[in-house]
PDB file of C-alpha atoms in Angstrom:
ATOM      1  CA  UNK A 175       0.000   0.000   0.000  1.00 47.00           C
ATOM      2  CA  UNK A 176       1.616   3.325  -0.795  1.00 49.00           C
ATOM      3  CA  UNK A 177       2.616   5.616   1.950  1.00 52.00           C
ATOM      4  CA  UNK A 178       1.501   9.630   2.290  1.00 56.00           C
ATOM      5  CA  UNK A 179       2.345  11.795   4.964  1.00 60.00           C
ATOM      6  CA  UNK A 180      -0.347  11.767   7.933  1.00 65.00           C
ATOM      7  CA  UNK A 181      -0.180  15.838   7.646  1.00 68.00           C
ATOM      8  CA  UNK A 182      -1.325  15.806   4.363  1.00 73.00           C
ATOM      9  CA  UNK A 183      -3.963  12.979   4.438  1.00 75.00           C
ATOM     10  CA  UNK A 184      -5.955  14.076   7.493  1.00 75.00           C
ATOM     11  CA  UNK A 185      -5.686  17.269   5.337  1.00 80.00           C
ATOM     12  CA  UNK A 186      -7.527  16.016   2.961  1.00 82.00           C
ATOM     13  CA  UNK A 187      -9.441  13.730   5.291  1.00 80.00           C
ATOM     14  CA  UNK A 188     -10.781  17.404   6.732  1.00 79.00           C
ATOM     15  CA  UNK A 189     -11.538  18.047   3.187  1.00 80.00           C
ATOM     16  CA  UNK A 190     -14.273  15.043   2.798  1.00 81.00           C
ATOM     17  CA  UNK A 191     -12.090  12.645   1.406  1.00 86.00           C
ATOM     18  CA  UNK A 192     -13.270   9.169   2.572  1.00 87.00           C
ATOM     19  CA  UNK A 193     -16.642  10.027   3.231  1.00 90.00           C
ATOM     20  CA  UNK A 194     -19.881   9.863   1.003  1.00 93.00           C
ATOM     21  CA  UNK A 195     -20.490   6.990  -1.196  1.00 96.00           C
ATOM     22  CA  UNK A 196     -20.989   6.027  -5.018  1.00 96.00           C
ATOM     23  CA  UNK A 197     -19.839   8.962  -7.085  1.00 96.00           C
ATOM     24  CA  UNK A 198     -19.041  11.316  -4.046  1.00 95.00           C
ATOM     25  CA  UNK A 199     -16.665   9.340  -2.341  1.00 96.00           C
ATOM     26  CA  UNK A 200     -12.928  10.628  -2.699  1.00 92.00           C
ATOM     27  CA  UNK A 201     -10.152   7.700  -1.456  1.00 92.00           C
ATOM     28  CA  UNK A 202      -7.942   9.128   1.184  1.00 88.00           C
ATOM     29  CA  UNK A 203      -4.991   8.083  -1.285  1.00 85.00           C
ATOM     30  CA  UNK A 204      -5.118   9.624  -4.807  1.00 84.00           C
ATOM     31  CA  UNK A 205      -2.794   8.413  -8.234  1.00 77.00           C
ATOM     32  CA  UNK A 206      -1.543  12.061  -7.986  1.00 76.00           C
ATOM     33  CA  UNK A 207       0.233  10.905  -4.378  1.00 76.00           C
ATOM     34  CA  UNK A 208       2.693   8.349  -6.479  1.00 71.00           C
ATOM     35  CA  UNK A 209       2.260   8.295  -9.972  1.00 67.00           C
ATOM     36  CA  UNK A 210       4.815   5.874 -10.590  1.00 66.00           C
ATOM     37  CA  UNK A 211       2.793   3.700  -8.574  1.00 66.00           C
ATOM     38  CA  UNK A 212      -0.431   4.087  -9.383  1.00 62.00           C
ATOM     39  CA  UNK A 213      -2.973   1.747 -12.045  1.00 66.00           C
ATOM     40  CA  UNK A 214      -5.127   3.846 -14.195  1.00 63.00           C
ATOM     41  CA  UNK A 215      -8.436   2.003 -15.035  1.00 70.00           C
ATOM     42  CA  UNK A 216      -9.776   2.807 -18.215  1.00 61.00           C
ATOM     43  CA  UNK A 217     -12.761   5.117 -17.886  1.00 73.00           C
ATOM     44  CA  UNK A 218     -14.967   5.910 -15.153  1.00 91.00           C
ATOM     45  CA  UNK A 219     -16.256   3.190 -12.810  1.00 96.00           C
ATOM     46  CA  UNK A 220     -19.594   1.410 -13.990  1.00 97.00           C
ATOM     47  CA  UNK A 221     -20.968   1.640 -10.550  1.00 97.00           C
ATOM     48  CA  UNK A 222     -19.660   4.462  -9.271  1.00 97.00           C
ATOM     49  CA  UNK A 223     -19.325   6.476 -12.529  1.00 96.00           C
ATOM     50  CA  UNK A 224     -16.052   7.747 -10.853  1.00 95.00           C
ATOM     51  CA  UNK A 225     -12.201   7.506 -11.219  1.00 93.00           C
ATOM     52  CA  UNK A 226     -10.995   5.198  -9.122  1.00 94.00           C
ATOM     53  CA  UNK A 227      -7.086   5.136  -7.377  1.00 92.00           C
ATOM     54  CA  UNK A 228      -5.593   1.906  -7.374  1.00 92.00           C
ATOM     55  CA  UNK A 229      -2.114   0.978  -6.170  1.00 88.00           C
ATOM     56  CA  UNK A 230      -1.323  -2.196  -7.279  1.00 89.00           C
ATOM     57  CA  UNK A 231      -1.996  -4.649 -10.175  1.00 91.00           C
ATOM     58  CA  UNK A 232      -3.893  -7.480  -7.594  1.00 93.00           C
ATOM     59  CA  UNK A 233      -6.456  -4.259  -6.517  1.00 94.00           C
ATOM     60  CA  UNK A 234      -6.892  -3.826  -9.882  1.00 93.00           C
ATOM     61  CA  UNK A 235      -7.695  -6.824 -11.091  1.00 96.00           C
ATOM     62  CA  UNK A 236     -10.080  -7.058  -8.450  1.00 97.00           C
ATOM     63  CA  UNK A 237     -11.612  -3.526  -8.480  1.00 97.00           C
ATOM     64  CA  UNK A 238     -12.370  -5.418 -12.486  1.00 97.00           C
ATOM     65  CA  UNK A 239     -13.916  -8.784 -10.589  1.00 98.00           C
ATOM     66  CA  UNK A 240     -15.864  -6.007  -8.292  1.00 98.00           C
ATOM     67  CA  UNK A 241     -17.122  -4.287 -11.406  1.00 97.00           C
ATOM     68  CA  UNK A 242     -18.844  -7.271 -12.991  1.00 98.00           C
ATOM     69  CA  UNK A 243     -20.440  -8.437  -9.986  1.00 98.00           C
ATOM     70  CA  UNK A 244     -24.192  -8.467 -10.113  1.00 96.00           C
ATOM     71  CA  UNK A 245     -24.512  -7.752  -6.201  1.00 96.00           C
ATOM     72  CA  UNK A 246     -21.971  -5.325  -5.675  1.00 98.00           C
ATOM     73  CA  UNK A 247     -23.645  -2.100  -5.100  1.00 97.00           C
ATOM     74  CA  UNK A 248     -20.638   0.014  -4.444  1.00 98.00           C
ATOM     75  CA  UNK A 249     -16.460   0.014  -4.743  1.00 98.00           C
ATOM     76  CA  UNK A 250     -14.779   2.265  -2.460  1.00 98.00           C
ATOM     77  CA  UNK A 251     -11.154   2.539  -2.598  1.00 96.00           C
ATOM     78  CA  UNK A 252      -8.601   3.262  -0.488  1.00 94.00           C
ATOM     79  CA  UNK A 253     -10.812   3.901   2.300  1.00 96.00           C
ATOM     80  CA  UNK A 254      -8.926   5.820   5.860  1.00 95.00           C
ATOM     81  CA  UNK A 255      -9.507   4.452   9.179  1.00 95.00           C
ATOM     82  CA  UNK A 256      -9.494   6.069  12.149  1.00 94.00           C
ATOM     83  CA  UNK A 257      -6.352   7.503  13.591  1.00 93.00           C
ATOM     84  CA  UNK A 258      -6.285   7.546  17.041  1.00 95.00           C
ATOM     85  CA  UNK A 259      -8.524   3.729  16.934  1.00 97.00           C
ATOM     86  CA  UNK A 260      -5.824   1.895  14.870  1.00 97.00           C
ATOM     87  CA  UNK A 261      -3.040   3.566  16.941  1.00 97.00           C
ATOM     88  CA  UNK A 262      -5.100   2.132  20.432  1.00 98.00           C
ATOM     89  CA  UNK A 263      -5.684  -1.329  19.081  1.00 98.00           C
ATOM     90  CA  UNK A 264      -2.072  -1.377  18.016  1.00 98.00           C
ATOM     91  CA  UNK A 265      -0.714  -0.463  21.757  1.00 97.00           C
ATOM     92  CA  UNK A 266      -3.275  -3.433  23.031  1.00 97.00           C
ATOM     93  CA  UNK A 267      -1.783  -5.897  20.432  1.00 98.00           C
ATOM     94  CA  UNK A 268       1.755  -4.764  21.253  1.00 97.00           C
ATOM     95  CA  UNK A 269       2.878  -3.746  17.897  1.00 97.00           C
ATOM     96  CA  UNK A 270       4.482  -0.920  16.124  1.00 96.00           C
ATOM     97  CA  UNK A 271       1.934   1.314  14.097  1.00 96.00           C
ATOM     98  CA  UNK A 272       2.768   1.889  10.441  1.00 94.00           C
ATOM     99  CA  UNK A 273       5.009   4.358  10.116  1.00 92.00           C
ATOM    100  CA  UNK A 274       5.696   6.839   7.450  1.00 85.00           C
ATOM    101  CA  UNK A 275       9.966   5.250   6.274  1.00 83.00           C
ATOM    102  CA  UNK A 276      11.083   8.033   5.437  1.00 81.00           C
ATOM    103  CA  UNK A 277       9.951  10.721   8.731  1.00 84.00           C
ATOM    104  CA  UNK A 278       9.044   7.573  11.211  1.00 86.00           C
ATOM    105  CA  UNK A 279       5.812   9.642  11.900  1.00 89.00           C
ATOM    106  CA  UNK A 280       2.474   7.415  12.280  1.00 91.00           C
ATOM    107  CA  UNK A 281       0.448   6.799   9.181  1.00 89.00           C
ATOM    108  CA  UNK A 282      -3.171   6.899   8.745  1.00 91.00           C
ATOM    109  CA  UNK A 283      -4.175   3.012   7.967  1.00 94.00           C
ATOM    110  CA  UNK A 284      -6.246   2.407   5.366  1.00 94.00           C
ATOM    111  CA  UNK A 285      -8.364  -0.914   3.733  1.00 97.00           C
ATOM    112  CA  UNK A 286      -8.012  -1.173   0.408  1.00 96.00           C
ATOM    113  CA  UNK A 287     -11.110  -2.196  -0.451  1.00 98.00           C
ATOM    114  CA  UNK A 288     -15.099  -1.099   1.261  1.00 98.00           C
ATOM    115  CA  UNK A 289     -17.630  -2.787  -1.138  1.00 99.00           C
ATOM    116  CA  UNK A 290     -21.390  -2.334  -0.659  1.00 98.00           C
ATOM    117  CA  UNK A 291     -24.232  -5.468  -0.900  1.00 97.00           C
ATOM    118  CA  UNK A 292     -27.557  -5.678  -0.542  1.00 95.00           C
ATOM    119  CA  UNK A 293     -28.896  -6.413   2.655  1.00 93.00           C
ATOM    120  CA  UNK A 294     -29.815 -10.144   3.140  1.00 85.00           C
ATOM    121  CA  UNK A 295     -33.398  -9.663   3.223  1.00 81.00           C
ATOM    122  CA  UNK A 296     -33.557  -7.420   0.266  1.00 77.00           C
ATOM    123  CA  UNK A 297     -33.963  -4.077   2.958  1.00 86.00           C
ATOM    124  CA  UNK A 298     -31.116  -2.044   3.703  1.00 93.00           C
ATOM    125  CA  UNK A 299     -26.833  -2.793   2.523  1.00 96.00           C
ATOM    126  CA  UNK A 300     -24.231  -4.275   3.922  1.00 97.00           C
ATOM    127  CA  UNK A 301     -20.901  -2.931   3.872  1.00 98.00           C
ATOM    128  CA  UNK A 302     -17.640  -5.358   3.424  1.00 98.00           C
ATOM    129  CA  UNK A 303     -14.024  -4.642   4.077  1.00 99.00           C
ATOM    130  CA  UNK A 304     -11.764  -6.203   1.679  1.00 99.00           C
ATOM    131  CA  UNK A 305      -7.305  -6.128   2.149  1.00 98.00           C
ATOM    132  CA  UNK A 306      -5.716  -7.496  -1.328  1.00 97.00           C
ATOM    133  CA  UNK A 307      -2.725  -8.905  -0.987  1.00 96.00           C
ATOM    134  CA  UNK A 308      -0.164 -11.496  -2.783  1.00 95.00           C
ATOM    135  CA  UNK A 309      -0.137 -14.856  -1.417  1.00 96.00           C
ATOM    136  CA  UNK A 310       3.212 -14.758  -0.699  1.00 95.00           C
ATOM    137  CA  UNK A 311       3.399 -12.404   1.797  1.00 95.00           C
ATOM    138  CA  UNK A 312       0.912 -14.224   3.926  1.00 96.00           C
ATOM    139  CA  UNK A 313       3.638 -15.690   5.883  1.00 94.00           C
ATOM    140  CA  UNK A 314       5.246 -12.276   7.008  1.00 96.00           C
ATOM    141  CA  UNK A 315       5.085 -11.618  10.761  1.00 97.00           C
ATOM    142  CA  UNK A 316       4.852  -7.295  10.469  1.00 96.00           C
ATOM    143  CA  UNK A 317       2.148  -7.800   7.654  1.00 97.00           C
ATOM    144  CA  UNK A 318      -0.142 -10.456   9.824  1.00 97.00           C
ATOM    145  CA  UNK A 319       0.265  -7.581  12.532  1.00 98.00           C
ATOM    146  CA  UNK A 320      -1.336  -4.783  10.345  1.00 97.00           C
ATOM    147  CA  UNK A 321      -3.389  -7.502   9.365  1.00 98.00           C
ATOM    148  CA  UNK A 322      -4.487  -8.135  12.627  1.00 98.00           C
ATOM    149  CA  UNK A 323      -4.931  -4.348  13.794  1.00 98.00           C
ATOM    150  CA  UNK A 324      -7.160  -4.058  10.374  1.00 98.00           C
ATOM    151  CA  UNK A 325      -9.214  -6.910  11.537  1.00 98.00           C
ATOM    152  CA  UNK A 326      -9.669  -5.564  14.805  1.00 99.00           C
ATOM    153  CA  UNK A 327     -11.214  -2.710  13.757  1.00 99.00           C
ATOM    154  CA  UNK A 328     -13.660  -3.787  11.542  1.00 99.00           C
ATOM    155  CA  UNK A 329     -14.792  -6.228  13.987  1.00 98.00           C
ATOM    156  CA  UNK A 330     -15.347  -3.419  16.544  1.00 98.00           C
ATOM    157  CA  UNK A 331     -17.993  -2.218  13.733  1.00 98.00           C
ATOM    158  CA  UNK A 332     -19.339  -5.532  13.155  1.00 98.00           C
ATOM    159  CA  UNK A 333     -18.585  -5.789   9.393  1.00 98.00           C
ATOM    160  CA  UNK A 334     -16.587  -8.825   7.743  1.00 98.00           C
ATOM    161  CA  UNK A 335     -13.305  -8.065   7.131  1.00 99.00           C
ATOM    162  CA  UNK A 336     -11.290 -10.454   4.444  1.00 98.00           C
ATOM    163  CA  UNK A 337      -8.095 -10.862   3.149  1.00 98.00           C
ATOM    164  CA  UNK A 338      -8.513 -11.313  -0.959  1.00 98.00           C
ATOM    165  CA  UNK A 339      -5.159 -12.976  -2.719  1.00 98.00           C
ATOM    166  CA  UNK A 340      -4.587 -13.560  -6.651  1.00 96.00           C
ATOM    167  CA  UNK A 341      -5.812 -16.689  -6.457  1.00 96.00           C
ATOM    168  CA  UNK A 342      -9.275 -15.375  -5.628  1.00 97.00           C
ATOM    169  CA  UNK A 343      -9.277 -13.633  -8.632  1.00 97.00           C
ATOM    170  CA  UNK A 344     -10.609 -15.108 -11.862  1.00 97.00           C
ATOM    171  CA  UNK A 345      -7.877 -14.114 -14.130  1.00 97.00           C
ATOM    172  CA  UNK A 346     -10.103 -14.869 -17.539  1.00 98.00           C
ATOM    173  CA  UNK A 347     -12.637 -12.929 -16.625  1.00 98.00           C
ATOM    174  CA  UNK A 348     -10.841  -9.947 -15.285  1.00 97.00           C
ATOM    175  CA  UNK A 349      -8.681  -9.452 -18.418  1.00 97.00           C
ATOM    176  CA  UNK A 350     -11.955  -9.656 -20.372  1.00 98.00           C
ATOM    177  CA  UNK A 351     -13.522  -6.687 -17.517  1.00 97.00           C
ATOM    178  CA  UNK A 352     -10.570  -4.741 -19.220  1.00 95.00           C
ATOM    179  CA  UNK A 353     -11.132  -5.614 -22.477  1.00 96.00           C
ATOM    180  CA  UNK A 354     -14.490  -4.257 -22.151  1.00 97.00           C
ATOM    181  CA  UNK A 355     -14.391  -1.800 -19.522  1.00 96.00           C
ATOM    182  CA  UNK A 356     -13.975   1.455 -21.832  1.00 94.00           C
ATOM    183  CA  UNK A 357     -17.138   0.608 -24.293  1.00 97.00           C
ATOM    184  CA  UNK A 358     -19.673   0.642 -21.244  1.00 97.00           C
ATOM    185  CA  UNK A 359     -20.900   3.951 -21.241  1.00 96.00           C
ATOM    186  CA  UNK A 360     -22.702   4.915 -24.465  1.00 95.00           C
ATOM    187  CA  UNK A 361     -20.858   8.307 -24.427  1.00 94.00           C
ATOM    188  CA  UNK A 362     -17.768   6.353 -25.355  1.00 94.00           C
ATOM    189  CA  UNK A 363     -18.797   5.200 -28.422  1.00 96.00           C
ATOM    190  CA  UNK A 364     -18.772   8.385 -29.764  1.00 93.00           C
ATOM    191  CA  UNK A 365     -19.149   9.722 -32.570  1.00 95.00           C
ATOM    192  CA  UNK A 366     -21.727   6.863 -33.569  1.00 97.00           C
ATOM    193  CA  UNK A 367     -25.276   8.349 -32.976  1.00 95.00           C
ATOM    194  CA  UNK A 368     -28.018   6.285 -31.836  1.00 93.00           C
ATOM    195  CA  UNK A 369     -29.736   5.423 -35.123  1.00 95.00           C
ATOM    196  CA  UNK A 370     -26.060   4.109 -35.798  1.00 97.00           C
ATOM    197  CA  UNK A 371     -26.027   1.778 -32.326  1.00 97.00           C
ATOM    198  CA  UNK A 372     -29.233   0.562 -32.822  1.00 96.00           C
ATOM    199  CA  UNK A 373     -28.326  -0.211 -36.988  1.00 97.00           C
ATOM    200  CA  UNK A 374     -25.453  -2.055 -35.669  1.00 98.00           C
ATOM    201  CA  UNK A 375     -26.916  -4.229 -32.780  1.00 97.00           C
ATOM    202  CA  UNK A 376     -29.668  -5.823 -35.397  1.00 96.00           C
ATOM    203  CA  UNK A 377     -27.005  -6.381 -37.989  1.00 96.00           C
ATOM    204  CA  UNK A 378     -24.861  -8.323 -35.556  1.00 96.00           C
ATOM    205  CA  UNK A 379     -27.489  -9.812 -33.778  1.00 96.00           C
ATOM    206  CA  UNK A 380     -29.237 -11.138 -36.692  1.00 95.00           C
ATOM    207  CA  UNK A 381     -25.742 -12.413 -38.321  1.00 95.00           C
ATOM    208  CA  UNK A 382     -24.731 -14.306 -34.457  1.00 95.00           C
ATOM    209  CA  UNK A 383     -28.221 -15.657 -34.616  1.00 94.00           C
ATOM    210  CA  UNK A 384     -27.456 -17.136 -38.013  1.00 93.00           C
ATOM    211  CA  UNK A 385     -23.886 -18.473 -36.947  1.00 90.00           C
ATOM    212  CA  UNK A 386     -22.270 -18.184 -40.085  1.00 89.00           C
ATOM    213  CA  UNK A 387     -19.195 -16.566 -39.580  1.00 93.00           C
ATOM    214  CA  UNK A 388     -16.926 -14.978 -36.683  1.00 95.00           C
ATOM    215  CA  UNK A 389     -18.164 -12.153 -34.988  1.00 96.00           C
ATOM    216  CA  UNK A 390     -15.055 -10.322 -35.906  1.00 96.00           C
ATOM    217  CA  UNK A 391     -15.804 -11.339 -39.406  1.00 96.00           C
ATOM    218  CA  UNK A 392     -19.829  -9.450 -39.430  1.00 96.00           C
ATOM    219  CA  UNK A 393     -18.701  -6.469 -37.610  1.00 97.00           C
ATOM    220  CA  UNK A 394     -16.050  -6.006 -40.509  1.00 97.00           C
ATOM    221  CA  UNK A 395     -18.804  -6.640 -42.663  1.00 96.00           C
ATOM    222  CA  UNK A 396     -21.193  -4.505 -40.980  1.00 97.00           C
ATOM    223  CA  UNK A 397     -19.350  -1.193 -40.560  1.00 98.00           C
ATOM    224  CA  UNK A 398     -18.466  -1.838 -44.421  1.00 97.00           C
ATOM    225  CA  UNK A 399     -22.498  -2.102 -45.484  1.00 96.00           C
ATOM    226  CA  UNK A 400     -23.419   1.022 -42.804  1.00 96.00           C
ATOM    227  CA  UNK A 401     -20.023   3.017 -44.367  1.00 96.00           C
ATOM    228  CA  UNK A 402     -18.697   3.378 -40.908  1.00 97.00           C
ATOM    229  CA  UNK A 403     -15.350   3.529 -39.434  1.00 97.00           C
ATOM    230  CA  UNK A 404     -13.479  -0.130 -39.288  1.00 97.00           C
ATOM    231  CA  UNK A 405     -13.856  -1.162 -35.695  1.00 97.00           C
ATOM    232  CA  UNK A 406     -17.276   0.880 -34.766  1.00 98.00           C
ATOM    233  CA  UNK A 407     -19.470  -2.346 -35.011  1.00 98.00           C
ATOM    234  CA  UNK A 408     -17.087  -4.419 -32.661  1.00 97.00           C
ATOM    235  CA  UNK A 409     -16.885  -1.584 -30.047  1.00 98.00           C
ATOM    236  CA  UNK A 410     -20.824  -1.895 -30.422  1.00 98.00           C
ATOM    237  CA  UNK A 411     -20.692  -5.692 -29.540  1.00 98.00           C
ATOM    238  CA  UNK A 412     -18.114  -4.878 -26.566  1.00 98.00           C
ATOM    239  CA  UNK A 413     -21.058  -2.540 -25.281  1.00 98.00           C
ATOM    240  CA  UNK A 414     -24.098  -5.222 -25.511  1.00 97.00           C
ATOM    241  CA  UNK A 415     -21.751  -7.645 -23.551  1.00 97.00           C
ATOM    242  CA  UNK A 416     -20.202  -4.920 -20.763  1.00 97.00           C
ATOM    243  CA  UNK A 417     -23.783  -4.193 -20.013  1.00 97.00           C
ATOM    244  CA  UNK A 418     -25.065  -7.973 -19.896  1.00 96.00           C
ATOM    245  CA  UNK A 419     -27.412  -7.397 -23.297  1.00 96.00           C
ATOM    246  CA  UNK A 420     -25.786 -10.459 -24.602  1.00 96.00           C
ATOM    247  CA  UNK A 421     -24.630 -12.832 -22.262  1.00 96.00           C
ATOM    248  CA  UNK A 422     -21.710 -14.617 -22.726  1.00 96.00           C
ATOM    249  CA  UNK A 423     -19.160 -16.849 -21.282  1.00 96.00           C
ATOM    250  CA  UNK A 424     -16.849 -14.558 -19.686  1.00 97.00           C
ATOM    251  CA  UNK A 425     -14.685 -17.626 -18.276  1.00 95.00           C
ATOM    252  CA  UNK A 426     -13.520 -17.783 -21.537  1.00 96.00           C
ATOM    253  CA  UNK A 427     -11.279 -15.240 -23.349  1.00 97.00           C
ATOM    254  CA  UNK A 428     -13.545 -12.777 -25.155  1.00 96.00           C
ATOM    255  CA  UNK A 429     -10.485 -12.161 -28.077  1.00 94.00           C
ATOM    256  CA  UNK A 430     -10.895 -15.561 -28.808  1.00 94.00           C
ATOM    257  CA  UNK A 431     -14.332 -16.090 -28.732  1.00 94.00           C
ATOM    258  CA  UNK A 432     -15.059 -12.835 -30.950  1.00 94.00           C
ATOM    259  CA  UNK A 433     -12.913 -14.726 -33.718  1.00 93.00           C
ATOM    260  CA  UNK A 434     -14.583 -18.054 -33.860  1.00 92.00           C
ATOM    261  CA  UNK A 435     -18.719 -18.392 -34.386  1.00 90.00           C
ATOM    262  CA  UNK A 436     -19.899 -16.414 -31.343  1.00 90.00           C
ATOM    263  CA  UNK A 437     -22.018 -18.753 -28.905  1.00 89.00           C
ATOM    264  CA  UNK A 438     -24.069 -16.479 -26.681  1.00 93.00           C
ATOM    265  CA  UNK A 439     -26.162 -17.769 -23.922  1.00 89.00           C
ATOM    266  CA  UNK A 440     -29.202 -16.327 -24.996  1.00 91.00           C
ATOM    267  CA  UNK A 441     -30.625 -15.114 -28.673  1.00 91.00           C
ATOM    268  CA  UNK A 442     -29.527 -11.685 -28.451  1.00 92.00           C
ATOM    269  CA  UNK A 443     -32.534  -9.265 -29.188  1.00 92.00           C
ATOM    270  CA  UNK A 444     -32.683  -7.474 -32.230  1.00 90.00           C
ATOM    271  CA  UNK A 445     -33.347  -4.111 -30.926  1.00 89.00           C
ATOM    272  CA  UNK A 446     -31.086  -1.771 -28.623  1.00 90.00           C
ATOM    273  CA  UNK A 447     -32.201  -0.504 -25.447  1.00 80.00           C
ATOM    274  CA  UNK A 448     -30.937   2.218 -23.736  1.00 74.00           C
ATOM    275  CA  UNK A 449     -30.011   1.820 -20.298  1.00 69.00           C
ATOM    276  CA  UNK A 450     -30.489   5.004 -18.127  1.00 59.00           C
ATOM    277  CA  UNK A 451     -27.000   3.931 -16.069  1.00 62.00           C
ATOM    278  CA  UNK A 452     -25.091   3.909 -19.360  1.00 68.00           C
TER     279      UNK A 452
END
């Protein structure tokens, strides 16, 4: 987890950041901290509809699991505990807070993960604290003890608290999350109009119906018949599938699948529907 001075981010901590949810919730942490560190995900988040500031590749390949979730409500990133908690539970433990390396000052802890869920009888939402974090260091004595001060304090607020590894994380269906993750939002097929989305989803979904030839194949063939820019009827098909209008294996690698005969799991409809979230 990268490091900030505890001046600056109860700075910005006064400032709002770690509070609010959804699209008003700023991470304590921010790219801008350590660029050379940080992982840029491509386009706003599709629940949040906010940038998001990730700091290593395991969070974000699983801020890309989070995203495709059906019952994750909310991502928040990054998210500050409290100071003067983490530095108590750490005296009763007997450990050293994290320090700042380079001024030995305290640091302001923070999970790197708060995801939202529906409550379990439909009413309400539960919040869940997630820590990523290679395998491999599992076995370190100073990381189980911020582990274990983490833990603490989420269990003082009676939410789960859960360490998430790489081998948690599906690694087909993440790398197809970023193959699709720019073409959710409609915006970002720009400058194709709507007449030209909804022109393009009944040519391809009458041609996958068929099952004649690759889907990489028709959309050639389809931008060619509509006189539209090569690669406008795939980013149309990457669309349908980020926002679940055709459903498809995502355990297997999308590139692959868009060259052969594609085999959705439902007849794709004919007609484009606007979603008021994308």
């Amino acid at each position: 987890m990268a490091k900030r001075n505890r001046k600056d981010v109860s700075k910005r901590l006064n400032e709002g950041c770690g509070q609010g949810r959804g699209i008003d919730y700023k991470p304590a942490i921010w790219i801008t901290d350590f660029p050379s560190q940080g992982f840029s995900v491509q386009g706003l988040g599709w629940k949040t509809r906010r940038e998001h500031h990730l700091f290593s590749m395991s969070e974000f390949r699983y801020f890309y699991a989070l995203e495709w979730s059906p019952i994750i409500i909310d991502i928040r990133e990054q998210f500050p505990l409290e100071f003067e908690e983490t530095l108590d539970i750490a005296k009763q433990c007997g450990y050293q807070h994290p320090v700042n390396p380079n001024t030995g000052e305290p640091n302001v802890m923070t999970t790197d993960f708060v995801v939202t869920i529906p409550g379990t009888t439909g009413i309400g939402i539960i919040d869940q604290a997630r820590t990523v974090k290679p395998s491999g260091q599992l076995q370190n004595q100073r990381v189980l003890e911020k582990f274990e001060i983490e833990r603490r304090y989420w269990e003082s607020r009676k939410i789960n608290w859960g360490i998430v590894t790489e081998q948690d994380i599906p690694e087909v269906l993440v790398k197809n999350i970023e193959f699709l993750h720019n073409y959710f939002f409609i915006k970002n097929l720009s400058p194709l109009s709507e007449i030209n989305i909804r022109q393009i989803t009944a040519v391809l979904a009458k041609g996958v119906i068929q099952g004649e030839v690759s889907l990489s194949h028709l959309a050639a063939q389809c931008d060619e018949r509509l006189v539209l820019e090569a690669g406008s009827s795939l980013a149309v098909a990457r669309h349908l599938i980020a926002n679940r209008k055709w459903l498809i294996d995502m355990n297997q690698p999308l590139q692959t699948q868009f060259r052969k005969k594609l085999a959705l799991l439902a007849t794709p409809s004919l007609e484009y529907e606007t979603n008021k979230s994308c």
